Amino acid sequence: MASATIKIFLAHGDPKRLRTAELSNWTGKAVAGPRTEFDSILAREEATNAGVYFLTGIDTETGKPALYIGEAESIKDRLKSHLEKDFWNQIVFFTSKDENLTKAHIRFLEGRLIDEAKQSGRAILKNAQSSGAKLPESDREDMEVFLEKMQQLLPALGVEALVPTAAIKTNSGSYEMLFCELKGLKASGYLTPNGIIVVSGSHAVLQERDSAQKYPWLISLRQKLKEDGFLVRDGDRLLFTKDTEFTSPSAAAAVIHGGTANGLTAWKNAQGKSLKETESL
């Protein structure tokens, strides 16, 4: 993505309340806020325009992040129909300041956004199907640029459901693989802006250490990974069936070791240098 300047206006001075966001040299504009300020959000002039919107919250059945993506020729009118949904607690919507978004444009954006959310897999989609729309080549390229700008703003507004799992490249342009080994087991991974990815095919210990009982979060995390199919039994060990993202190298190492671990020393590169050693260079 190209560099950009973000301008966020806090309507009440509180970053959690009603706010608007814009990017330098872009005709789009975002409005965001909590469900508790629903009426104030709909009272905004921007809410009468066509655009796309996001409802975010927690899925009550699984406890996972949940997301609804929609489009409307009148954001205000459409959002009113979602009050019966109880999972969401935040709204973000995007419109165009020059009012040049057509019905076909917003249907196209909705389809692309749903596809991006599916690929990311960070949230449960409450509407996995979209109407979609075909656009002339020039309009399609314009909407891809609009989509890129939206993706730059969304994390700044607290919506990370579309953030791709991106690795941190080395100076040579490749991803530096890291390794975590224990008692003949080996896991591989690489750093990302959000933490670390443990790649599919890596292994973890079958049983937690006794000391793990002091850390309920670790036992819960391993159990959740098993329930979701990310970790399955493979003989006398566990196997990662999918690339799995963790918030930190220590969290990943703890799952692999079956007990708390220091990720800065547990993960090493191909030359045998730990993260702690490489970060101090």
Short mmCIF file of C-alpha atoms in Angstrom, two decimals:
data_model
loop_
_atom_site.label_atom_id
_atom_site.label_comp_id
_atom_site.label_asym_id
_atom_site.label_seq_id
_atom_site.Cartn_x
_atom_site.Cartn_y
_atom_site.Cartn_z
CA MET A 1 0.00 0.00 0.00
CA ALA A 2 1.06 3.57 -0.66
CA SER A 3 1.96 5.81 2.27
CA ALA A 4 -0.85 8.04 3.46
CA THR A 5 -1.87 10.55 6.11
CA ILE A 6 -4.89 9.63 8.23
CA LYS A 7 -7.10 12.36 9.68
CA ILE A 8 -9.40 11.21 12.49
CA PHE A 9 -11.90 13.61 14.03
CA LEU A 10 -13.19 12.73 17.52
CA ALA A 11 -16.64 14.30 17.71
CA HIS A 12 -16.71 14.13 21.52
CA GLY A 13 -12.96 13.97 22.17
CA ASP A 14 -13.25 10.26 23.07
CA PRO A 15 -11.55 7.80 20.65
CA LYS A 16 -14.16 5.14 21.46
CA ARG A 17 -17.14 7.34 20.62
CA LEU A 18 -18.35 8.88 17.38
CA ARG A 19 -15.50 9.66 15.01
CA THR A 20 -14.84 10.27 11.33
CA ALA A 21 -11.77 9.33 9.33
CA GLU A 22 -10.29 10.41 6.02
CA LEU A 23 -7.12 9.80 4.03
CA SER A 24 -5.06 12.39 2.20
CA ASN A 25 -6.02 12.78 -1.46
CA TRP A 26 -9.00 10.41 -1.25
CA THR A 27 -12.68 11.08 -1.89
CA GLY A 28 -13.86 8.46 0.60
CA LYS A 29 -14.85 9.07 4.20
CA ALA A 30 -15.52 6.77 7.16
CA VAL A 31 -17.85 7.25 10.11
CA ALA A 32 -17.53 4.99 13.15
CA GLY A 33 -18.96 4.65 16.60
CA PRO A 34 -20.46 2.37 19.24
CA ARG A 35 -23.99 1.02 19.19
CA THR A 36 -24.79 3.23 22.17
CA GLU A 37 -24.54 6.24 19.81
CA PHE A 38 -26.66 4.70 17.05
CA ASP A 39 -28.98 7.72 16.74
CA SER A 40 -26.08 10.19 16.56
CA ILE A 41 -24.38 8.13 13.87
CA LEU A 42 -27.53 7.97 11.75
CA ALA A 43 -28.06 11.71 12.21
CA ARG A 44 -24.83 12.39 10.32
CA GLU A 45 -25.26 13.82 6.83
CA GLU A 46 -22.97 11.08 5.47
CA ALA A 47 -25.48 8.42 6.58
CA THR A 48 -27.93 9.50 3.87
CA ASN A 49 -25.44 8.53 1.14
CA ALA A 50 -24.73 5.22 -0.58
CA GLY A 51 -21.92 3.15 0.85
CA VAL A 52 -20.76 -0.01 2.56
CA TYR A 53 -20.89 -0.73 6.28
CA PHE A 54 -19.49 -3.04 8.94
CA LEU A 55 -21.17 -4.28 12.11
CA THR A 56 -18.68 -5.83 14.52
CA GLY A 57 -19.03 -7.67 17.79
CA ILE A 58 -18.78 -11.12 19.35
CA ASP A 59 -20.57 -14.27 18.23
CA THR A 60 -22.62 -15.41 21.23
CA GLU A 61 -22.28 -19.12 20.45
CA THR A 62 -18.52 -19.35 19.92
CA GLY A 63 -17.16 -16.23 21.63
CA LYS A 64 -15.24 -15.38 18.46
CA PRO A 65 -15.18 -11.98 16.72
CA ALA A 66 -18.21 -11.58 14.46
CA LEU A 67 -18.70 -9.35 11.44
CA TYR A 68 -21.53 -8.30 9.14
CA ILE A 69 -20.68 -6.54 5.86
CA GLY A 70 -23.42 -4.80 3.89
CA GLU A 71 -24.17 -2.17 1.27
CA ALA A 72 -26.97 0.33 0.89
CA GLU A 73 -28.03 3.25 -1.24
CA SER A 74 -29.03 4.90 2.04
CA ILE A 75 -26.84 3.83 4.95
CA LYS A 76 -29.29 5.37 7.39
CA ASP A 77 -32.29 3.39 6.19
CA ARG A 78 -30.47 0.07 6.00
CA LEU A 79 -28.80 0.27 9.41
CA LYS A 80 -32.16 0.69 11.11
CA SER A 81 -33.10 -2.81 9.97
CA HIS A 82 -30.13 -4.29 11.86
CA LEU A 83 -31.23 -3.24 15.33
CA GLU A 84 -32.77 -6.70 15.80
CA LYS A 85 -29.29 -8.25 15.54
CA ASP A 86 -27.78 -8.42 19.02
CA PHE A 87 -24.20 -9.54 18.29
CA TRP A 88 -22.81 -6.19 17.18
CA ASN A 89 -21.63 -3.26 19.27
CA GLN A 90 -19.70 -1.15 16.75
CA ILE A 91 -20.58 0.45 13.40
CA VAL A 92 -18.23 1.62 10.66
CA PHE A 93 -19.46 2.84 7.30
CA PHE A 94 -17.79 4.32 4.23
CA THR A 95 -19.22 6.77 1.71
CA SER A 96 -17.82 9.03 -0.98
CA LYS A 97 -17.49 12.77 -0.41
CA ASP A 98 -18.19 13.42 -4.11
CA GLU A 99 -21.28 11.14 -3.99
CA ASN A 100 -20.08 9.18 -7.03
CA LEU A 101 -20.65 5.71 -5.58
CA THR A 102 -23.39 3.96 -7.55
CA LYS A 103 -25.41 0.88 -6.63
CA ALA A 104 -23.12 -1.22 -8.83
CA HIS A 105 -20.04 0.23 -7.12
CA ILE A 106 -21.17 -0.57 -3.59
CA ARG A 107 -22.35 -4.06 -4.56
CA PHE A 108 -18.92 -4.69 -6.06
CA LEU A 109 -17.20 -3.40 -2.90
CA GLU A 110 -19.43 -5.55 -0.68
CA GLY A 111 -18.50 -8.66 -2.66
CA ARG A 112 -14.79 -7.91 -2.53
CA LEU A 113 -14.91 -7.11 1.19
CA ILE A 114 -16.68 -10.39 1.98
CA ASP A 115 -14.08 -12.28 -0.06
CA GLU A 116 -11.28 -10.53 1.84
CA ALA A 117 -12.91 -11.32 5.19
CA LYS A 118 -13.25 -14.99 4.24
CA GLN A 119 -9.59 -15.20 3.26
CA SER A 120 -8.48 -13.51 6.45
CA GLY A 121 -10.56 -15.84 8.63
CA ARG A 122 -10.27 -13.51 11.63
CA ALA A 123 -14.01 -13.24 12.26
CA ILE A 124 -17.22 -15.20 11.83
CA LEU A 125 -19.10 -13.69 8.90
CA LYS A 126 -22.77 -13.19 9.60
CA ASN A 127 -23.47 -12.83 5.87
CA ALA A 128 -21.11 -14.99 3.82
CA GLN A 129 -23.05 -14.40 0.60
CA SER A 130 -23.08 -11.19 -1.38
CA SER A 131 -24.96 -10.01 -4.44
CA GLY A 132 -21.75 -8.79 -6.06
CA ALA A 133 -21.69 -6.78 -9.27
CA LYS A 134 -19.83 -6.64 -12.57
CA LEU A 135 -18.25 -3.34 -13.48
CA PRO A 136 -16.57 -1.91 -16.57
CA GLU A 137 -12.79 -2.28 -16.39
CA SER A 138 -12.14 1.38 -15.54
CA ASP A 139 -14.75 1.41 -12.76
CA ARG A 140 -13.42 -1.86 -11.40
CA GLU A 141 -9.93 -0.40 -11.11
CA ASP A 142 -11.31 2.69 -9.38
CA MET A 143 -13.12 0.49 -6.84
CA GLU A 144 -9.97 -1.56 -6.20
CA VAL A 145 -8.22 1.69 -5.26
CA PHE A 146 -11.20 2.63 -3.06
CA LEU A 147 -10.99 -0.79 -1.41
CA GLU A 148 -7.27 -0.37 -0.71
CA LYS A 149 -7.93 2.96 1.00
CA MET A 150 -10.66 1.38 3.11
CA GLN A 151 -8.26 -1.36 4.20
CA GLN A 152 -5.80 1.29 5.34
CA LEU A 153 -8.43 2.99 7.50
CA LEU A 154 -10.26 0.00 8.97
CA PRO A 155 -7.56 -1.09 11.49
CA ALA A 156 -7.25 2.51 12.68
CA LEU A 157 -10.99 2.38 13.44
CA GLY A 158 -10.73 -0.89 15.33
CA VAL A 159 -11.77 -3.31 12.57
CA GLU A 160 -9.03 -5.88 11.93
CA ALA A 161 -11.20 -8.65 10.46
CA LEU A 162 -9.87 -7.95 6.96
CA VAL A 163 -6.21 -7.62 7.92
CA PRO A 164 -4.30 -10.26 5.92
CA THR A 165 -1.77 -12.51 7.58
CA ALA A 166 1.37 -10.79 6.33
CA ALA A 167 4.90 -11.90 7.08
CA ILE A 168 7.80 -9.61 7.85
CA LYS A 169 10.32 -9.75 5.02
CA THR A 170 14.06 -9.66 5.47
CA ASN A 171 16.25 -7.21 3.60
CA SER A 172 16.64 -9.79 0.82
CA GLY A 173 12.88 -9.78 0.26
CA SER A 174 12.25 -13.29 1.59
CA TYR A 175 10.62 -14.47 4.82
CA GLU A 176 13.00 -15.56 7.54
CA MET A 177 11.88 -18.88 8.95
CA LEU A 178 12.19 -19.52 12.67
CA PHE A 179 12.27 -22.84 14.50
CA CYS A 180 11.13 -24.00 17.92
CA GLU A 181 12.40 -27.42 19.02
CA LEU A 182 11.74 -29.55 22.08
CA LYS A 183 12.37 -33.25 22.80
CA GLY A 184 12.63 -34.20 19.17
CA LEU A 185 9.65 -32.07 18.14
CA LYS A 186 10.06 -29.22 15.71
CA ALA A 187 7.83 -26.30 14.79
CA SER A 188 8.46 -23.72 12.10
CA GLY A 189 7.14 -20.20 11.83
CA TYR A 190 7.73 -16.62 10.79
CA LEU A 191 7.03 -13.21 12.27
CA THR A 192 4.07 -11.08 11.20
CA PRO A 193 3.00 -7.54 12.14
CA ASN A 194 0.47 -9.15 14.49
CA GLY A 195 2.78 -11.72 16.12
CA ILE A 196 3.96 -15.00 14.66
CA ILE A 197 2.61 -17.69 12.32
CA VAL A 198 3.25 -21.34 13.16
CA VAL A 199 3.10 -23.12 9.82
CA SER A 200 1.09 -26.21 8.98
CA GLY A 201 2.98 -29.45 9.62
CA SER A 202 4.62 -28.20 12.82
CA HIS A 203 4.37 -30.28 15.99
CA ALA A 204 3.55 -29.62 19.65
CA VAL A 205 3.77 -31.81 22.74
CA LEU A 206 0.76 -34.03 23.41
CA GLN A 207 0.42 -33.34 27.13
CA GLU A 208 0.77 -30.10 29.07
CA ARG A 209 3.43 -29.90 31.77
CA ASP A 210 2.25 -29.96 35.40
CA SER A 211 3.27 -26.32 35.73
CA ALA A 212 0.74 -25.40 33.02
CA GLN A 213 -2.03 -25.78 35.61
CA LYS A 214 -0.96 -22.40 36.97
CA TYR A 215 -1.79 -20.79 33.61
CA PRO A 216 -5.44 -21.47 32.63
CA TRP A 217 -5.11 -19.34 29.50
CA LEU A 218 -2.59 -21.80 28.05
CA ILE A 219 -4.74 -24.85 28.67
CA SER A 220 -7.77 -23.01 27.25
CA LEU A 221 -5.84 -21.92 24.17
CA ARG A 222 -4.58 -25.43 23.42
CA GLN A 223 -8.06 -26.84 23.94
CA LYS A 224 -9.58 -24.24 21.62
CA LEU A 225 -7.03 -25.01 18.91
CA LYS A 226 -7.96 -28.69 19.19
CA GLU A 227 -11.68 -27.97 19.03
CA ASP A 228 -11.23 -25.76 15.98
CA GLY A 229 -9.15 -28.39 14.19
CA PHE A 230 -5.89 -26.46 14.20
CA LEU A 231 -4.24 -29.07 16.45
CA VAL A 232 -4.88 -32.81 16.02
CA ARG A 233 -3.27 -35.84 17.58
CA ASP A 234 -0.47 -37.37 15.53
CA GLY A 235 0.77 -40.42 17.45
CA ASP A 236 2.49 -39.26 20.62
CA ARG A 237 2.39 -35.57 19.65
CA LEU A 238 0.10 -32.89 18.25
CA LEU A 239 0.14 -31.68 14.65
CA PHE A 240 -0.71 -28.19 13.34
CA THR A 241 -3.08 -28.79 10.42
CA LYS A 242 -3.22 -25.13 9.34
CA ASP A 243 -1.05 -22.06 9.49
CA THR A 244 -1.88 -20.62 12.91
CA GLU A 245 -1.30 -17.05 14.07
CA PHE A 246 -0.35 -16.21 17.65
CA THR A 247 -0.12 -12.78 19.22
CA SER A 248 3.48 -13.31 20.34
CA PRO A 249 6.39 -15.76 19.97
CA SER A 250 5.97 -16.65 23.66
CA ALA A 251 2.31 -17.61 23.21
CA ALA A 252 3.24 -19.85 20.28
CA ALA A 253 6.14 -21.43 22.15
CA ALA A 254 3.93 -22.07 25.19
CA VAL A 255 1.42 -24.00 23.08
CA ILE A 256 4.23 -26.00 21.46
CA HIS A 257 5.97 -26.73 24.78
CA GLY A 258 2.79 -27.40 26.73
CA GLY A 259 3.93 -24.91 29.36
CA THR A 260 5.07 -21.32 29.65
CA ALA A 261 8.07 -20.43 27.53
CA ASN A 262 10.14 -17.41 26.61
CA GLY A 263 9.55 -16.93 22.90
CA LEU A 264 12.62 -14.73 22.52
CA THR A 265 14.87 -17.66 23.39
CA ALA A 266 12.68 -20.56 22.21
CA TRP A 267 12.53 -19.42 18.58
CA LYS A 268 15.76 -19.52 16.58
CA ASN A 269 16.69 -18.87 12.98
CA ALA A 270 18.46 -21.25 10.61
CA GLN A 271 21.84 -20.14 12.01
CA GLY A 272 20.80 -21.09 15.55
CA LYS A 273 20.50 -17.50 16.77
CA SER A 274 17.52 -16.79 19.03
CA LEU A 275 15.14 -13.88 18.51
CA LYS A 276 16.71 -12.23 21.53
CA GLU A 277 20.15 -12.44 19.93
CA THR A 278 19.01 -11.19 16.52
CA GLU A 279 17.02 -8.29 18.02
CA SER A 280 20.07 -7.11 19.95
CA LEU A 281 22.25 -6.94 16.84
#
